[in-house]
Coordinates of N, CA and C in Angstrom, one line a residue:
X1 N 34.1 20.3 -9.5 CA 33.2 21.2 -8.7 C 31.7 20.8 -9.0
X2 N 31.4 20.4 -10.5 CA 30.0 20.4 -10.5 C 29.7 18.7 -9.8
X3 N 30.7 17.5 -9.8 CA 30.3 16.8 -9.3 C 30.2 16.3 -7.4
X4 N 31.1 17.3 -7.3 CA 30.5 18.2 -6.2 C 29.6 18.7 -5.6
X5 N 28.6 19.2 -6.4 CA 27.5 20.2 -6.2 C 26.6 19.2 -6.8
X6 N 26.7 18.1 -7.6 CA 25.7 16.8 -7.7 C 26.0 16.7 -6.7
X7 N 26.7 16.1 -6.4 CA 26.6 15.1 -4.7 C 26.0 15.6 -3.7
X8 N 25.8 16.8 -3.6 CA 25.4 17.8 -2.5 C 24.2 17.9 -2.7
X9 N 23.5 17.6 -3.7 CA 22.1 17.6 -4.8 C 21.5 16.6 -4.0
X10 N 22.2 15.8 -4.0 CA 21.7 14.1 -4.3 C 21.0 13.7 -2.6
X11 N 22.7 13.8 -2.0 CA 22.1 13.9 -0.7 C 21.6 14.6 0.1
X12 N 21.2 15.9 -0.4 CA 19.7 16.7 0.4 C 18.7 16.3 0.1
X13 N 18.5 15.8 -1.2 CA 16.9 15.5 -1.6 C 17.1 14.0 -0.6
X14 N 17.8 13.1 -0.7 CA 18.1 12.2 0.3 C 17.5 12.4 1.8
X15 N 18.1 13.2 2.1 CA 17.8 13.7 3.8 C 16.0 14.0 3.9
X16 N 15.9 14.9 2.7 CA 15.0 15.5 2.9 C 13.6 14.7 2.9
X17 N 13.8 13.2 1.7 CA 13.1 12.1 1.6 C 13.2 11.4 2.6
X18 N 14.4 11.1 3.7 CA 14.4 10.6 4.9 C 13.5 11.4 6.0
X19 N 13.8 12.4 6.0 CA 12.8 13.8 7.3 C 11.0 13.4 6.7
X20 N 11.1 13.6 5.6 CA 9.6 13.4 5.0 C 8.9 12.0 5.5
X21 N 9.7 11.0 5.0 CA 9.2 9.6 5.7 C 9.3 9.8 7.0
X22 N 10.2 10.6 8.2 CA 10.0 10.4 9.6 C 8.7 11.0 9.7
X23 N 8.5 12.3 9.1 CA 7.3 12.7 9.9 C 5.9 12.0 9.3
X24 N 5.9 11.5 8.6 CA 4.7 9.9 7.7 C 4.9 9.2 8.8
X25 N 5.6 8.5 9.1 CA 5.7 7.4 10.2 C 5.0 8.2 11.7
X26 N 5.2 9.1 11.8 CA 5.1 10.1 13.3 C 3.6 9.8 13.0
X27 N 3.0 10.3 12.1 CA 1.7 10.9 12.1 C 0.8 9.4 11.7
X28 N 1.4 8.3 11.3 CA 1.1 7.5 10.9 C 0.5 6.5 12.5
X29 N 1.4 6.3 13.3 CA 1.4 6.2 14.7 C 0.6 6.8 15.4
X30 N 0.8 8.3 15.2 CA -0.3 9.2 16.2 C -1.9 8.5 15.6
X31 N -2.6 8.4 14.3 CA -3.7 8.0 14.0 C -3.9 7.1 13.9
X32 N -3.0 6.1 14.1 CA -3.1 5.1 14.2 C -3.7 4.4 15.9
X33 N -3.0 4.9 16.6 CA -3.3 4.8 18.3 C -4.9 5.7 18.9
X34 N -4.4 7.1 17.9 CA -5.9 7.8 18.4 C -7.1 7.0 17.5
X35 N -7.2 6.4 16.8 CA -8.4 5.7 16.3 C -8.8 4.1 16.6
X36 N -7.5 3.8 17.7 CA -8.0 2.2 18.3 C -7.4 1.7 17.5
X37 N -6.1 1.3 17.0 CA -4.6 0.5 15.8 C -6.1 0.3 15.4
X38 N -6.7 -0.8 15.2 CA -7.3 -1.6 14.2 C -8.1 -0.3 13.2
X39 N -8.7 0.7 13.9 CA -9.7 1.4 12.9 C -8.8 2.6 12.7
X40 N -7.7 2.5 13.1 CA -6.6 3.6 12.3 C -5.7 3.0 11.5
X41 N -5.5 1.8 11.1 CA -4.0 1.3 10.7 C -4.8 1.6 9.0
X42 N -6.5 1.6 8.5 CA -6.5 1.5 6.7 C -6.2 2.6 6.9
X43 N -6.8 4.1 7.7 CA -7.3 4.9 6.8 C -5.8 5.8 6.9
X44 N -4.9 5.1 8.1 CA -3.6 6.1 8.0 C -2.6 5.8 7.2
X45 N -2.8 4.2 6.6 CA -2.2 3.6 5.5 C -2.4 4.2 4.2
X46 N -3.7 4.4 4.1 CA -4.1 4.9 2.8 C -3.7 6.5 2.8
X47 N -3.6 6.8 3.5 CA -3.0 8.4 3.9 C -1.4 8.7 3.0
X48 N -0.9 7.8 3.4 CA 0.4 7.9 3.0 C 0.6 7.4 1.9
X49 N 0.1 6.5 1.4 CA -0.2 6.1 0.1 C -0.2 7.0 -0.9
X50 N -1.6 8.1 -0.5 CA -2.0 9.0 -1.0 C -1.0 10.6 -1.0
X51 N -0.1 10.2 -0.4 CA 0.9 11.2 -0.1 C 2.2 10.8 -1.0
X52 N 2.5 9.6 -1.2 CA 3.1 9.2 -2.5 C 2.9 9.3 -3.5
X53 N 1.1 8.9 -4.1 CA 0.6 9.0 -5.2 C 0.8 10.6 -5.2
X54 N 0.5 11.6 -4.6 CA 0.6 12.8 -4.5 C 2.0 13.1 -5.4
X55 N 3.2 12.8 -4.5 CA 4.6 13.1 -5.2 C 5.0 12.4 -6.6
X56 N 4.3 11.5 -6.8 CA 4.7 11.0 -7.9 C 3.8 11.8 -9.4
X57 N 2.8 12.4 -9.3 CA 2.2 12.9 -9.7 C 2.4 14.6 -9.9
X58 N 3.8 14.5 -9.2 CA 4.3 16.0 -9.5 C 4.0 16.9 -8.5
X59 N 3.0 16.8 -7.2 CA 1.5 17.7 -6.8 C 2.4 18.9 -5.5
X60 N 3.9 18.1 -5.7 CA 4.2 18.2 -4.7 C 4.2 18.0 -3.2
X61 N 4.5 18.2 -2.2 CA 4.4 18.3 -0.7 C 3.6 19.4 0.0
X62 N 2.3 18.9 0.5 CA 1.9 20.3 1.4 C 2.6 21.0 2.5
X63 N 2.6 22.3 2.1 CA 3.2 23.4 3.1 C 3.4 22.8 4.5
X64 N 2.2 22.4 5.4 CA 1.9 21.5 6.4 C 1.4 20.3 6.5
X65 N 2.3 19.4 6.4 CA 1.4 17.9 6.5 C 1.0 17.4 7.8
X66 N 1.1 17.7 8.9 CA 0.1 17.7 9.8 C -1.6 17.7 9.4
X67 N -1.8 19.4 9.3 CA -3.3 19.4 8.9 C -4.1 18.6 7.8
X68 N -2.6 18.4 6.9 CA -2.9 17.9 5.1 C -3.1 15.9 6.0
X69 N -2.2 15.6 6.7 CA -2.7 14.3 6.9 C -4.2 14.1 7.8
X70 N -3.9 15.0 8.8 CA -5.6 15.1 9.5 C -6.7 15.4 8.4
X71 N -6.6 15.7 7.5 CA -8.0 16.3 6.7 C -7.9 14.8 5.9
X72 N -7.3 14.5 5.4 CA -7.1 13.1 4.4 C -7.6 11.5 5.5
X73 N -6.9 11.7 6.4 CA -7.0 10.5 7.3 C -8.5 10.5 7.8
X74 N -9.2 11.7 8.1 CA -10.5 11.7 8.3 C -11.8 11.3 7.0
X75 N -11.0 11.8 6.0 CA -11.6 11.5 4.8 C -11.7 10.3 4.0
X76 N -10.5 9.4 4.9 CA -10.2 8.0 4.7 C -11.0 7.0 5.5
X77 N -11.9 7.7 6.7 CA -11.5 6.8 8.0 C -12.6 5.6 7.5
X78 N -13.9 6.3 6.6 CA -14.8 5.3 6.5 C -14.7 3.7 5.4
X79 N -14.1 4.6 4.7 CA -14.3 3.6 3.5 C -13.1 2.5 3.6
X80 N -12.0 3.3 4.1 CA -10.8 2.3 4.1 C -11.3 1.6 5.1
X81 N -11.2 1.5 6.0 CA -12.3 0.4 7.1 C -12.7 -0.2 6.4
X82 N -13.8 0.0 5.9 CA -14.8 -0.8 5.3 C -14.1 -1.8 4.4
X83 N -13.0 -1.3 3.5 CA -12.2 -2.3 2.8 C -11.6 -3.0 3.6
X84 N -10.7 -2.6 4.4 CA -9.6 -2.9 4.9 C -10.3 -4.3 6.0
X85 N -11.7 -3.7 7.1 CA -12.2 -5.0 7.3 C -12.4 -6.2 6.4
X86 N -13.1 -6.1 5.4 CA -13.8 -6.6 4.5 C -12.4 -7.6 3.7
X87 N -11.4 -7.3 3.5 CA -10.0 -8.1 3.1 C -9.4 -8.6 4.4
X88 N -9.2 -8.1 5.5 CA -8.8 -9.2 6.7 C -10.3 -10.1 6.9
X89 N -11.1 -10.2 7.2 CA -12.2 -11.3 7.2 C -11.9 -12.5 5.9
X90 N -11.9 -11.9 4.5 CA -11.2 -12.8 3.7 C -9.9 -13.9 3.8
X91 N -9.2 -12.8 4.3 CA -8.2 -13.4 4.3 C -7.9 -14.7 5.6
X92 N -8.7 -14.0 7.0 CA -9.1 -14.9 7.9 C -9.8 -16.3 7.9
X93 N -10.8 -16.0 7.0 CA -11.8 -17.1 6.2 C -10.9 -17.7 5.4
X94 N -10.0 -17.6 4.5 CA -8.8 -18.7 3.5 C -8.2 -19.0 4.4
X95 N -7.6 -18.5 5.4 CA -6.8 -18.8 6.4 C -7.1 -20.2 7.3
X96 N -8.1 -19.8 7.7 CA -9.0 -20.9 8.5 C -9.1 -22.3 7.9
X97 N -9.8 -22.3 6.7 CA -10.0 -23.4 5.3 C -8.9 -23.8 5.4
X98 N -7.5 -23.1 5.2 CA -6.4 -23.9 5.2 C -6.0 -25.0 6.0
X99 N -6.1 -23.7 7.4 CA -6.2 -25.2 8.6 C -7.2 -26.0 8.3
X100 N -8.2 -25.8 8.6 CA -9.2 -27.1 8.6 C -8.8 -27.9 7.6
X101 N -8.7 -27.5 6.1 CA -8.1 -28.4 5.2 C -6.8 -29.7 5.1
X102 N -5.5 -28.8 5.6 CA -4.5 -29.5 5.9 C -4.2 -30.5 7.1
X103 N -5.6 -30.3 8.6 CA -5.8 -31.1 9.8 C -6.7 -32.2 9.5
X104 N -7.6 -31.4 8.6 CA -9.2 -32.7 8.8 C -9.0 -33.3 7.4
X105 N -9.3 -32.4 6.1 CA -9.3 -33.0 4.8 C -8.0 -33.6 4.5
X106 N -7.5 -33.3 4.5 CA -6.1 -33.9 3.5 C -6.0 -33.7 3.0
X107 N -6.6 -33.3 1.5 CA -7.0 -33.6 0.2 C -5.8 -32.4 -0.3
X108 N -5.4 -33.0 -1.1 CA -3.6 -32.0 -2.0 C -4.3 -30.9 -3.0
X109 N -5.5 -31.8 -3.2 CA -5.7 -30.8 -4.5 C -6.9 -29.7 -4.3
X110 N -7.9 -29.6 -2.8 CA -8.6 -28.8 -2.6 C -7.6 -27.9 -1.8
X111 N -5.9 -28.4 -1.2 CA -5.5 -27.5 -0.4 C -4.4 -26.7 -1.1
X112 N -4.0 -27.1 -2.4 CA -3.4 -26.2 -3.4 C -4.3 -25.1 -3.9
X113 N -5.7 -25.4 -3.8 CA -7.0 -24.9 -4.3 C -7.1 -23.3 -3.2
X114 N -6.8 -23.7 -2.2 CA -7.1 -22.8 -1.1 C -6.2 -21.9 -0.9
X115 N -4.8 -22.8 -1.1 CA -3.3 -21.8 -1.1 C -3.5 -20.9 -2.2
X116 N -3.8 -21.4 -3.2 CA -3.8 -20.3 -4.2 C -4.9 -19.4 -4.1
X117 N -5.8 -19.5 -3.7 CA -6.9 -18.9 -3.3 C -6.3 -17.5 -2.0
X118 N -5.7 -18.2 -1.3 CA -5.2 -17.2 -0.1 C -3.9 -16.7 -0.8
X119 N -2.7 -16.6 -1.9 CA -2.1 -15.8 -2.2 C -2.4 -14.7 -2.9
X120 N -3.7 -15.1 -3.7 CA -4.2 -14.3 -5.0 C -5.2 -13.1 -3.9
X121 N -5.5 -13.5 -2.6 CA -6.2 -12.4 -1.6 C -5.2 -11.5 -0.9
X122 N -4.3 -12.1 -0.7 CA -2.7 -11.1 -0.2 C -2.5 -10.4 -1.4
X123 N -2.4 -11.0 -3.3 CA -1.8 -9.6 -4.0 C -3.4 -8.9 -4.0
X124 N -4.1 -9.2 -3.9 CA -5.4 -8.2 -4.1 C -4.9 -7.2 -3.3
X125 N -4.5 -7.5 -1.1 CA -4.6 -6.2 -0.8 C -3.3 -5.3 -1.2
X126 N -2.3 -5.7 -2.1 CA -1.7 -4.7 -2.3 C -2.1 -3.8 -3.2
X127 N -3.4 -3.6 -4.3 CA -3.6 -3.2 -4.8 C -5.3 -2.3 -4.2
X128 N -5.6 -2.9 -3.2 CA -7.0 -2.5 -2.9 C -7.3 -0.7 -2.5
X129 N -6.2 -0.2 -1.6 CA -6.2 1.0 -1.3 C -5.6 1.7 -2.7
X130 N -4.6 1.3 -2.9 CA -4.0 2.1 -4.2 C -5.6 2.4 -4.8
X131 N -6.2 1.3 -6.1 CA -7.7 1.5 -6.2 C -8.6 2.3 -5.6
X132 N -8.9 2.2 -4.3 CA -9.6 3.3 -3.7 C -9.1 4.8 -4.0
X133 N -8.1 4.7 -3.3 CA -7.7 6.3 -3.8 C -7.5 7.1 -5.2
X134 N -7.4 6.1 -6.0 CA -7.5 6.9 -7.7 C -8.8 7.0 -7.9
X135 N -9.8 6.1 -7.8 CA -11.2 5.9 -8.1 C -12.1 6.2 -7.4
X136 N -13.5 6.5 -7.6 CA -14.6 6.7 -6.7 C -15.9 5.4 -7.2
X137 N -15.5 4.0 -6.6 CA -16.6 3.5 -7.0 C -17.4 2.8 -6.0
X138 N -18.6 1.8 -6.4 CA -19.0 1.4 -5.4 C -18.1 0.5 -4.6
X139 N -18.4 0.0 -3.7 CA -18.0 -0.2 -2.2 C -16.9 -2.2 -2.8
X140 N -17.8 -3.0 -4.1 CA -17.3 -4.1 -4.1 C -16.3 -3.9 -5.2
X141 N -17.1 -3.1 -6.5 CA -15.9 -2.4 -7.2 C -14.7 -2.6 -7.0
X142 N -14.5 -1.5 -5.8 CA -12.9 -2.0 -5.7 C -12.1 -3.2 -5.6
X143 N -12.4 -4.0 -5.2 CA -12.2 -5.5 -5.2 C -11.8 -6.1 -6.5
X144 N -13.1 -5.7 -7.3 CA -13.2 -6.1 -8.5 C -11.8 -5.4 -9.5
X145 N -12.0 -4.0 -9.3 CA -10.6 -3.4 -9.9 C -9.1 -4.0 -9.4
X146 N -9.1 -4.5 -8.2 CA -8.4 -5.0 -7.7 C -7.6 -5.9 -8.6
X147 N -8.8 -7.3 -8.4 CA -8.2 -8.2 -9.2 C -8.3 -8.2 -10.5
X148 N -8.9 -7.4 -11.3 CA -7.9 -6.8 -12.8 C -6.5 -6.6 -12.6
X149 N -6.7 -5.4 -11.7 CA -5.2 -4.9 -11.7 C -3.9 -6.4 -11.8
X150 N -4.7 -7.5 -10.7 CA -3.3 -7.8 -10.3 C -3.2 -9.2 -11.5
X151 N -4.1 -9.2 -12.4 CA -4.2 -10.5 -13.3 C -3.6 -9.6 -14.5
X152 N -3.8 -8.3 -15.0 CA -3.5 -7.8 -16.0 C -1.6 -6.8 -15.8
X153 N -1.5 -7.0 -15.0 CA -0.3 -6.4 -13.9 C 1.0 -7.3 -13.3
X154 N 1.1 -8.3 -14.2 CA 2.0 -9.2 -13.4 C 3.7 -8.9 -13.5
X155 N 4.1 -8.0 -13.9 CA 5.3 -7.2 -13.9 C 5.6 -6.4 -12.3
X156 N 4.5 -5.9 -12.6 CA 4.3 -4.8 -11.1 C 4.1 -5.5 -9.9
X157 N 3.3 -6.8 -10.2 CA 2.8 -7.2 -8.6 C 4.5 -8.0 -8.2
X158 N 5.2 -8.1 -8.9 CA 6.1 -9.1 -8.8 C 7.2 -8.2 -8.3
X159 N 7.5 -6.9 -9.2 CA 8.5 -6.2 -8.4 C 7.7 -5.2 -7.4
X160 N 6.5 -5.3 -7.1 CA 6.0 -4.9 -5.1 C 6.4 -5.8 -4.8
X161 N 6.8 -7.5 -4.6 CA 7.4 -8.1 -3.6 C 8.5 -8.5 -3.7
X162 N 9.0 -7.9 -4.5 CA 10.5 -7.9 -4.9 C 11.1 -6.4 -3.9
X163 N 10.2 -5.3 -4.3 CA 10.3 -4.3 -3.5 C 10.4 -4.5 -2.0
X164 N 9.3 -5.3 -1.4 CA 8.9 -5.2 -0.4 C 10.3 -6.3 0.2
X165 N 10.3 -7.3 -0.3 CA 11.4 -8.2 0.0 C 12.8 -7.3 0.4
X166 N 13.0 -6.3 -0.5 CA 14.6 -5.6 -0.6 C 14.5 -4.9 0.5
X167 N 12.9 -3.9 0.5 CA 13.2 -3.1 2.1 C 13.5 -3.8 2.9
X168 N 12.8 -5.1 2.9 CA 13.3 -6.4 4.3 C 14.5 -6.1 4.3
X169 N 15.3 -6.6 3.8 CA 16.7 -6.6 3.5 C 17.6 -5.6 4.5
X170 N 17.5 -4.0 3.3 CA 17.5 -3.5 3.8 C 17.6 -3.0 5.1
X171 N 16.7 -2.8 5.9 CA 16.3 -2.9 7.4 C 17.0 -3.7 8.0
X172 N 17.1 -4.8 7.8 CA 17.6 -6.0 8.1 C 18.9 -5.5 8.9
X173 N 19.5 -4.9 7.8 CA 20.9 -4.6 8.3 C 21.4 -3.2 8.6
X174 N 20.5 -2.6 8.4 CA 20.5 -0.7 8.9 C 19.3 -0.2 9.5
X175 N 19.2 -1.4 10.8 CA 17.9 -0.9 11.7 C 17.2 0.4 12.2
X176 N 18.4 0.9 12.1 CA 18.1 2.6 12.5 C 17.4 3.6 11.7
X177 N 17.1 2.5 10.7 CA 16.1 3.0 9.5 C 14.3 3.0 9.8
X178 N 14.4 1.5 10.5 CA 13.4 1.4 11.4 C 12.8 2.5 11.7
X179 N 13.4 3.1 12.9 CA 13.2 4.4 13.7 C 12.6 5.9 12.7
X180 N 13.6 5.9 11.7 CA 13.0 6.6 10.6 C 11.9 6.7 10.2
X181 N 11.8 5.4 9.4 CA 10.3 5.6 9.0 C 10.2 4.2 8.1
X182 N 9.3 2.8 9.0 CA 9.5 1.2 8.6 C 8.1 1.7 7.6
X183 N 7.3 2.2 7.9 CA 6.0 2.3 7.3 C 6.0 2.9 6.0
X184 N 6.4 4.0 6.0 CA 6.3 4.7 4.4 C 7.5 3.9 3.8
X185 N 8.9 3.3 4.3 CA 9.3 2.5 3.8 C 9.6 1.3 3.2
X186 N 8.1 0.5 3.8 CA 7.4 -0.5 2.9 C 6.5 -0.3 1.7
X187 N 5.7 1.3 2.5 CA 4.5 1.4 1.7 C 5.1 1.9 0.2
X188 N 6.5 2.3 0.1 CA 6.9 2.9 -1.1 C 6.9 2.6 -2.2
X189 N 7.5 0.5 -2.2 CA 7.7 0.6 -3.6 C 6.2 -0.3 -4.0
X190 N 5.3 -0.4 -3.0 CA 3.9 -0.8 -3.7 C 3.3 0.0 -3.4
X191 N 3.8 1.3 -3.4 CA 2.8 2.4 -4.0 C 3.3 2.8 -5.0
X192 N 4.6 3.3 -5.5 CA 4.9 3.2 -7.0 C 4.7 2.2 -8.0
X193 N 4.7 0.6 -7.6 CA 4.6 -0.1 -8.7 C 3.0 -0.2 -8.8
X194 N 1.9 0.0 -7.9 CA 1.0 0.1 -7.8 C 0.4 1.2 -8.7
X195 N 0.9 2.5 -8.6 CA 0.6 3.2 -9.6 C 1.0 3.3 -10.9
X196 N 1.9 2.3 -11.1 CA 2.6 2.6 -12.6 C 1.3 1.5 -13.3
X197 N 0.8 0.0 -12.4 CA -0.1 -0.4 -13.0 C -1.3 0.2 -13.0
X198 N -1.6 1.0 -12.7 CA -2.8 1.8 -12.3 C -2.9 2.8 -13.9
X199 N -2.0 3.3 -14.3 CA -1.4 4.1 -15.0 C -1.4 3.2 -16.8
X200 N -0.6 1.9 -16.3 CA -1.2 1.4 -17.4 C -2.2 0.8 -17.9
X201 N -3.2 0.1 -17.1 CA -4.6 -0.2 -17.3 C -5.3 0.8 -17.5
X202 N -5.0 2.4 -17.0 CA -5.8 3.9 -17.7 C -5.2 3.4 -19.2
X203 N -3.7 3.4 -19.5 CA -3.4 3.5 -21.0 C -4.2 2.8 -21.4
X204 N -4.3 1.4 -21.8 CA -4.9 0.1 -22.0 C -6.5 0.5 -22.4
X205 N -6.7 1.0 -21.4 CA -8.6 1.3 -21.9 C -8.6 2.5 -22.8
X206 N -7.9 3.5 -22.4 CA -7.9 4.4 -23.7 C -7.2 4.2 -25.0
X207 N -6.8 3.2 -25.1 CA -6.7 2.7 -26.4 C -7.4 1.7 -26.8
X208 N -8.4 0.9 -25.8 CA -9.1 0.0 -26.6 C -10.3 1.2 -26.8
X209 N -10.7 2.0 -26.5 CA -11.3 2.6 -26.7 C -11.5 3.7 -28.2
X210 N -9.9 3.8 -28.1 CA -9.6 4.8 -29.5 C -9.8 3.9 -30.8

């Protein structure tokens, strides 16, 4: 009977974590479209981010997340932009270098130089919004916390694409998951491993400190 009433436990909070991610995805889309995809996709990314960091932090679920995402997404809209441009131009700029490198230069060892250059700017943006939303710093700051995080963090960055790989997977073969919710279901396990490094670079400084 009681493992019974586990199972019955198990799969409502299940459901409930599936209904939660549909309406993240819903709202994620709506602001995404009403802000022009490109100047909606940081600040509604970072929305939901912040809606994970939220439950992981105990804070619970707001009563209405409609309004709770409108008030947050608006409050996002400037600065994530501002990041969010500022790491696609980077990443466009490594990008480019590569080509030209691999067409015109040739050269093995300036274009190992660049690939590594353009991997180490892909894990930055998995950490760039996480950063933003725990912190209030200036505008390059974040960058800079960034790549702390992901040089002092090599546990975490490894299982977010280990994460991210598995949701592939996943999906892969239970597309109807898709429909659910593809977005909070990527954004999930590099928002939790994101925060556990977040969490311990806070430990780290308050012990070099003590």
């Amino acid at each position: 009977m009681k493992q019974s009433s586990g199972l019955y436990h198990v799969s409502y909070q299940v459901g409930e974590w599936l209904l939660h991610c549909l309406k993240l995805q819903f709202l994620w889309f709506y602001w995404v479209l009403r802000y022009g995809i490109f100047l909606g996709i940081f600040p509604a990314t970072a929305t939901i981010i912040q809606a994970f960091f939220d439950s992981f932090q105990k804070k619970g679920r707001p009563a209405a997340l409609k309004p709770w995402f409108r008030t947050v997404v608006k409050k996002n809209f400037r600065r994530a932009n501002q990041l969010g441009a500022m790491q696609v131009g980077l990443l466009l700029f490594l990008w480019l270098e590569l080509r030209i490198s691999s067409t015109f230069i040739q050269n093995s060892l300036l274009h190992f130089f660049l690939l590594l250059l353009f991997i180490s700017a892909l894990l930055i943006s998995l950490y760039l919004l996480p950063v933003y939303l725990r912190y209030d710093l200036p505008l390059l700051h974040y960058f800079k916390q960034a790549v702390i995080l992901m040089v002092i963090s090599v546990p975490q960055t490894i299982a977010m694409i280990l994460g991210i790989l598995v949701t592939t997977i996943i999906l892969t073969f239970l597309p109807i998951l898709l429909v659910i919710g593809f977005v909070p279901f990527f954004l999930f396990p590099s928002s939790w491993f994101s925060f556990q490094a977040i969490q311990r670079s806070e430990s780290l400084m308050k012990e070099g400190r003590s």
